[in-house]
mmCIF file with all atom_site columns, C-alpha atoms in Angstrom:
data_model
loop_
_atom_site.group_PDB
_atom_site.id
_atom_site.type_symbol
_atom_site.label_atom_id
_atom_site.label_alt_id
_atom_site.label_comp_id
_atom_site.label_asym_id
_atom_site.label_entity_id
_atom_site.label_seq_id
_atom_site.pdbx_PDB_ins_code
_atom_site.Cartn_x
_atom_site.Cartn_y
_atom_site.Cartn_z
_atom_site.occupancy
_atom_site.B_iso_or_equiv
_atom_site.pdbx_formal_charge
_atom_site.auth_seq_id
_atom_site.auth_comp_id
_atom_site.auth_asym_id
_atom_site.auth_atom_id
_atom_site.pdbx_PDB_model_num
ATOM 1  C CA . MET A 1 1  ? -29.071 -21.444 -21.334 1.00 32.00 ? 378 MET A CA 1
ATOM 2  C CA . PHE A 1 2  ? -32.515 -20.060 -20.272 1.00 35.00 ? 379 PHE A CA 1
ATOM 3  C CA . LEU A 1 3  ? -30.023 -17.209 -18.784 1.00 38.00 ? 380 LEU A CA 1
ATOM 4  C CA . PHE A 1 4  ? -27.954 -16.147 -21.924 1.00 41.00 ? 381 PHE A CA 1
ATOM 5  C CA . CYS A 1 5  ? -31.017 -16.375 -24.515 1.00 38.00 ? 382 CYS A CA 1
ATOM 6  C CA . PHE A 1 6  ? -32.999 -13.992 -22.375 1.00 43.00 ? 383 PHE A CA 1
ATOM 7  C CA . PHE A 1 7  ? -29.713 -11.485 -22.031 1.00 42.00 ? 384 PHE A CA 1
ATOM 8  C CA . VAL A 1 8  ? -29.201 -11.488 -25.855 1.00 45.00 ? 385 VAL A CA 1
ATOM 9  C CA . ALA A 1 9  ? -33.434 -10.939 -26.145 1.00 45.00 ? 386 ALA A CA 1
ATOM 10 C CA . PHE A 1 10 ? -33.053 -7.915  -23.810 1.00 48.00 ? 387 PHE A CA 1
ATOM 11 C CA . ALA A 1 11 ? -29.676 -6.356  -25.248 1.00 49.00 ? 388 ALA A CA 1
ATOM 12 C CA . ALA A 1 12 ? -31.514 -6.223  -28.921 1.00 57.00 ? 389 ALA A CA 1
ATOM 13 C CA . MET A 1 13 ? -34.471 -3.664  -27.523 1.00 65.00 ? 390 MET A CA 1
ATOM 14 C CA . VAL A 1 14 ? -32.389 -0.180  -27.540 1.00 74.00 ? 391 VAL A CA 1
ATOM 15 C CA . LEU A 1 15 ? -34.306 2.355   -26.169 1.00 81.00 ? 392 LEU A CA 1
ATOM 16 C CA . GLU A 1 16 ? -34.418 5.387   -29.063 1.00 83.00 ? 393 GLU A CA 1
ATOM 17 C CA . ALA A 1 17 ? -35.243 9.123   -29.533 1.00 85.00 ? 394 ALA A CA 1
ATOM 18 C CA . THR A 1 18 ? -35.668 10.169  -32.649 1.00 85.00 ? 395 THR A CA 1
ATOM 19 C CA . MET A 1 19 ? -36.579 14.031  -33.776 1.00 86.00 ? 396 MET A CA 1
ATOM 20 C CA . ILE A 1 20 ? -38.134 14.565  -37.149 1.00 86.00 ? 397 ILE A CA 1
ATOM 21 C CA . CYS A 1 21 ? -37.649 17.699  -38.857 1.00 84.00 ? 398 CYS A CA 1
ATOM 22 C CA . ILE A 1 22 ? -40.744 18.881  -41.033 1.00 84.00 ? 399 ILE A CA 1
ATOM 23 C CA . ASP A 1 23 ? -40.224 21.395  -43.754 1.00 83.00 ? 400 ASP A CA 1
ATOM 24 C CA . LYS A 1 24 ? -43.303 23.810  -43.731 1.00 81.00 ? 401 LYS A CA 1
ATOM 25 C CA . SER A 1 25 ? -42.053 26.394  -46.523 1.00 82.00 ? 402 SER A CA 1
ATOM 26 C CA . GLU A 1 26 ? -43.581 27.776  -49.422 1.00 80.00 ? 403 GLU A CA 1
ATOM 27 C CA . TRP A 1 27 ? -42.172 25.054  -51.513 1.00 80.00 ? 404 TRP A CA 1
ATOM 28 C CA . MET A 1 28 ? -43.785 22.620  -49.959 1.00 77.00 ? 405 MET A CA 1
ATOM 29 C CA . ARG A 1 29 ? -47.021 23.816  -51.741 1.00 76.00 ? 406 ARG A CA 1
ATOM 30 C CA . ASN A 1 30 ? -46.217 22.652  -55.180 1.00 76.00 ? 407 ASN A CA 1
ATOM 31 C CA . GLY A 1 31 ? -48.228 20.102  -56.786 1.00 74.00 ? 408 GLY A CA 1
ATOM 32 C CA . ASP A 1 32 ? -45.615 17.920  -58.102 1.00 78.00 ? 409 ASP A CA 1
ATOM 33 C CA . TYR A 1 33 ? -45.987 15.221  -55.985 1.00 72.00 ? 410 TYR A CA 1
ATOM 34 C CA . SER A 1 34 ? -49.572 13.641  -55.531 1.00 75.00 ? 411 SER A CA 1
ATOM 35 C CA . LEU A 1 35 ? -51.843 15.739  -53.463 1.00 77.00 ? 412 LEU A CA 1
ATOM 36 C CA . SER A 1 36 ? -48.868 18.062  -52.386 1.00 79.00 ? 413 SER A CA 1
ATOM 37 C CA . ARG A 1 37 ? -44.873 17.875  -50.731 1.00 82.00 ? 414 ARG A CA 1
ATOM 38 C CA . PHE A 1 38 ? -46.337 18.505  -47.791 1.00 82.00 ? 415 PHE A CA 1
ATOM 39 C CA . GLN A 1 39 ? -48.830 15.806  -47.552 1.00 84.00 ? 416 GLN A CA 1
ATOM 40 C CA . ALA A 1 40 ? -46.148 13.341  -48.977 1.00 83.00 ? 417 ALA A CA 1
ATOM 41 C CA . GLN A 1 41 ? -44.226 14.230  -46.113 1.00 83.00 ? 418 GLN A CA 1
ATOM 42 C CA . ALA A 1 42 ? -47.189 14.079  -43.394 1.00 84.00 ? 419 ALA A CA 1
ATOM 43 C CA . ASP A 1 43 ? -47.682 10.285  -44.684 1.00 87.00 ? 420 ASP A CA 1
ATOM 44 C CA . ALA A 1 44 ? -43.830 9.715   -44.392 1.00 86.00 ? 421 ALA A CA 1
ATOM 45 C CA . VAL A 1 45 ? -43.581 11.213  -40.432 1.00 86.00 ? 422 VAL A CA 1
ATOM 46 C CA . SER A 1 46 ? -46.456 8.971   -39.858 1.00 87.00 ? 423 SER A CA 1
ATOM 47 C CA . LEU A 1 47 ? -45.060 5.814   -41.132 1.00 88.00 ? 424 LEU A CA 1
ATOM 48 C CA . ILE A 1 48 ? -41.751 6.839   -39.432 1.00 87.00 ? 425 ILE A CA 1
ATOM 49 C CA . CYS A 1 49 ? -43.285 7.593   -35.890 1.00 86.00 ? 426 CYS A CA 1
ATOM 50 C CA . GLY A 1 50 ? -45.537 4.336   -36.549 1.00 87.00 ? 427 GLY A CA 1
ATOM 51 C CA . ALA A 1 51 ? -42.496 1.764   -36.932 1.00 87.00 ? 428 ALA A CA 1
ATOM 52 C CA . LYS A 1 52 ? -40.629 3.783   -34.141 1.00 85.00 ? 429 LYS A CA 1
ATOM 53 C CA . THR A 1 53 ? -42.838 3.434   -31.522 1.00 85.00 ? 430 THR A CA 1
ATOM 54 C CA . GLN A 1 54 ? -43.942 -0.281  -32.962 1.00 86.00 ? 431 GLN A CA 1
ATOM 55 C CA . SER A 1 55 ? -40.297 -1.450  -32.512 1.00 84.00 ? 432 SER A CA 1
ATOM 56 C CA . ASN A 1 56 ? -40.519 -0.901  -29.154 1.00 83.00 ? 433 ASN A CA 1
ATOM 57 C CA . SER A 1 57 ? -43.333 1.094   -26.979 1.00 83.00 ? 434 SER A CA 1
ATOM 58 C CA . LYS A 1 58 ? -41.012 2.793   -25.138 1.00 85.00 ? 435 LYS A CA 1
ATOM 59 C CA . ASN A 1 59 ? -39.177 4.705   -28.079 1.00 86.00 ? 436 ASN A CA 1
ATOM 60 C CA . MET A 1 60 ? -39.864 8.396   -28.364 1.00 86.00 ? 437 MET A CA 1
ATOM 61 C CA . VAL A 1 61 ? -40.439 10.613  -31.496 1.00 86.00 ? 438 VAL A CA 1
ATOM 62 C CA . GLY A 1 62 ? -40.556 14.480  -31.720 1.00 86.00 ? 439 GLY A CA 1
ATOM 63 C CA . ILE A 1 63 ? -41.607 16.743  -34.111 1.00 84.00 ? 440 ILE A CA 1
ATOM 64 C CA . LEU A 1 64 ? -40.250 20.409  -35.351 1.00 86.00 ? 441 LEU A CA 1
ATOM 65 C CA . THR A 1 65 ? -40.873 22.333  -38.017 1.00 84.00 ? 442 THR A CA 1
ATOM 66 C CA . MET A 1 66 ? -38.369 24.446  -40.239 1.00 83.00 ? 443 MET A CA 1
ATOM 67 C CA . ALA A 1 67 ? -39.258 27.658  -42.048 1.00 81.00 ? 444 ALA A CA 1
ATOM 68 C CA . GLY A 1 68 ? -38.719 31.017  -42.231 1.00 78.00 ? 445 GLY A CA 1
ATOM 69 C CA . LYS A 1 69 ? -36.374 32.615  -39.597 1.00 80.00 ? 446 LYS A CA 1
ATOM 70 C CA . GLY A 1 70 ? -36.312 29.918  -37.396 1.00 81.00 ? 447 GLY A CA 1
ATOM 71 C CA . VAL A 1 71 ? -37.109 26.405  -35.802 1.00 82.00 ? 448 VAL A CA 1
ATOM 72 C CA . ARG A 1 72 ? -40.348 25.469  -33.908 1.00 82.00 ? 449 ARG A CA 1
ATOM 73 C CA . VAL A 1 73 ? -40.869 22.682  -31.738 1.00 83.00 ? 450 VAL A CA 1
ATOM 74 C CA . LEU A 1 74 ? -44.086 20.872  -32.286 1.00 80.00 ? 451 LEU A CA 1
ATOM 75 C CA . ALA A 1 75 ? -43.747 17.937  -30.132 1.00 76.00 ? 452 ALA A CA 1
ATOM 76 C CA . THR A 1 76 ? -41.360 17.229  -27.493 1.00 73.00 ? 453 THR A CA 1
ATOM 77 C CA . PRO A 1 77 ? -39.924 13.495  -27.513 1.00 75.00 ? 454 PRO A CA 1
ATOM 78 C CA . THR A 1 78 ? -43.000 11.207  -26.411 1.00 75.00 ? 455 THR A CA 1
ATOM 79 C CA . SER A 1 79 ? -44.073 7.685   -27.227 1.00 77.00 ? 456 SER A CA 1
ATOM 80 C CA . GLU A 1 80 ? -47.691 8.730   -27.506 1.00 72.00 ? 457 GLU A CA 1
ATOM 81 C CA . LEU A 1 81 ? -48.902 9.138   -30.749 1.00 67.00 ? 458 LEU A CA 1
ATOM 82 C CA . GLY A 1 82 ? -51.736 11.238  -32.069 1.00 64.00 ? 459 GLY A CA 1
#
């Protein structure tokens, strides 16, 4: 019985790699949200990164930005926050 319970608990821990896309276009400067759209987006990214790494310390989160002519990778997937 102990081995079965351990297997079920181990199978529930799934490793995830998440890429978060941030919009940093001129439209993000609008003040229709508290502070700005960009600050609201930054708060959401912080919340998601924290939740992903707290659910499993080996989960990885990466960040990329989209604006203008292309995409720029700011952080490749890592488990370190900060």
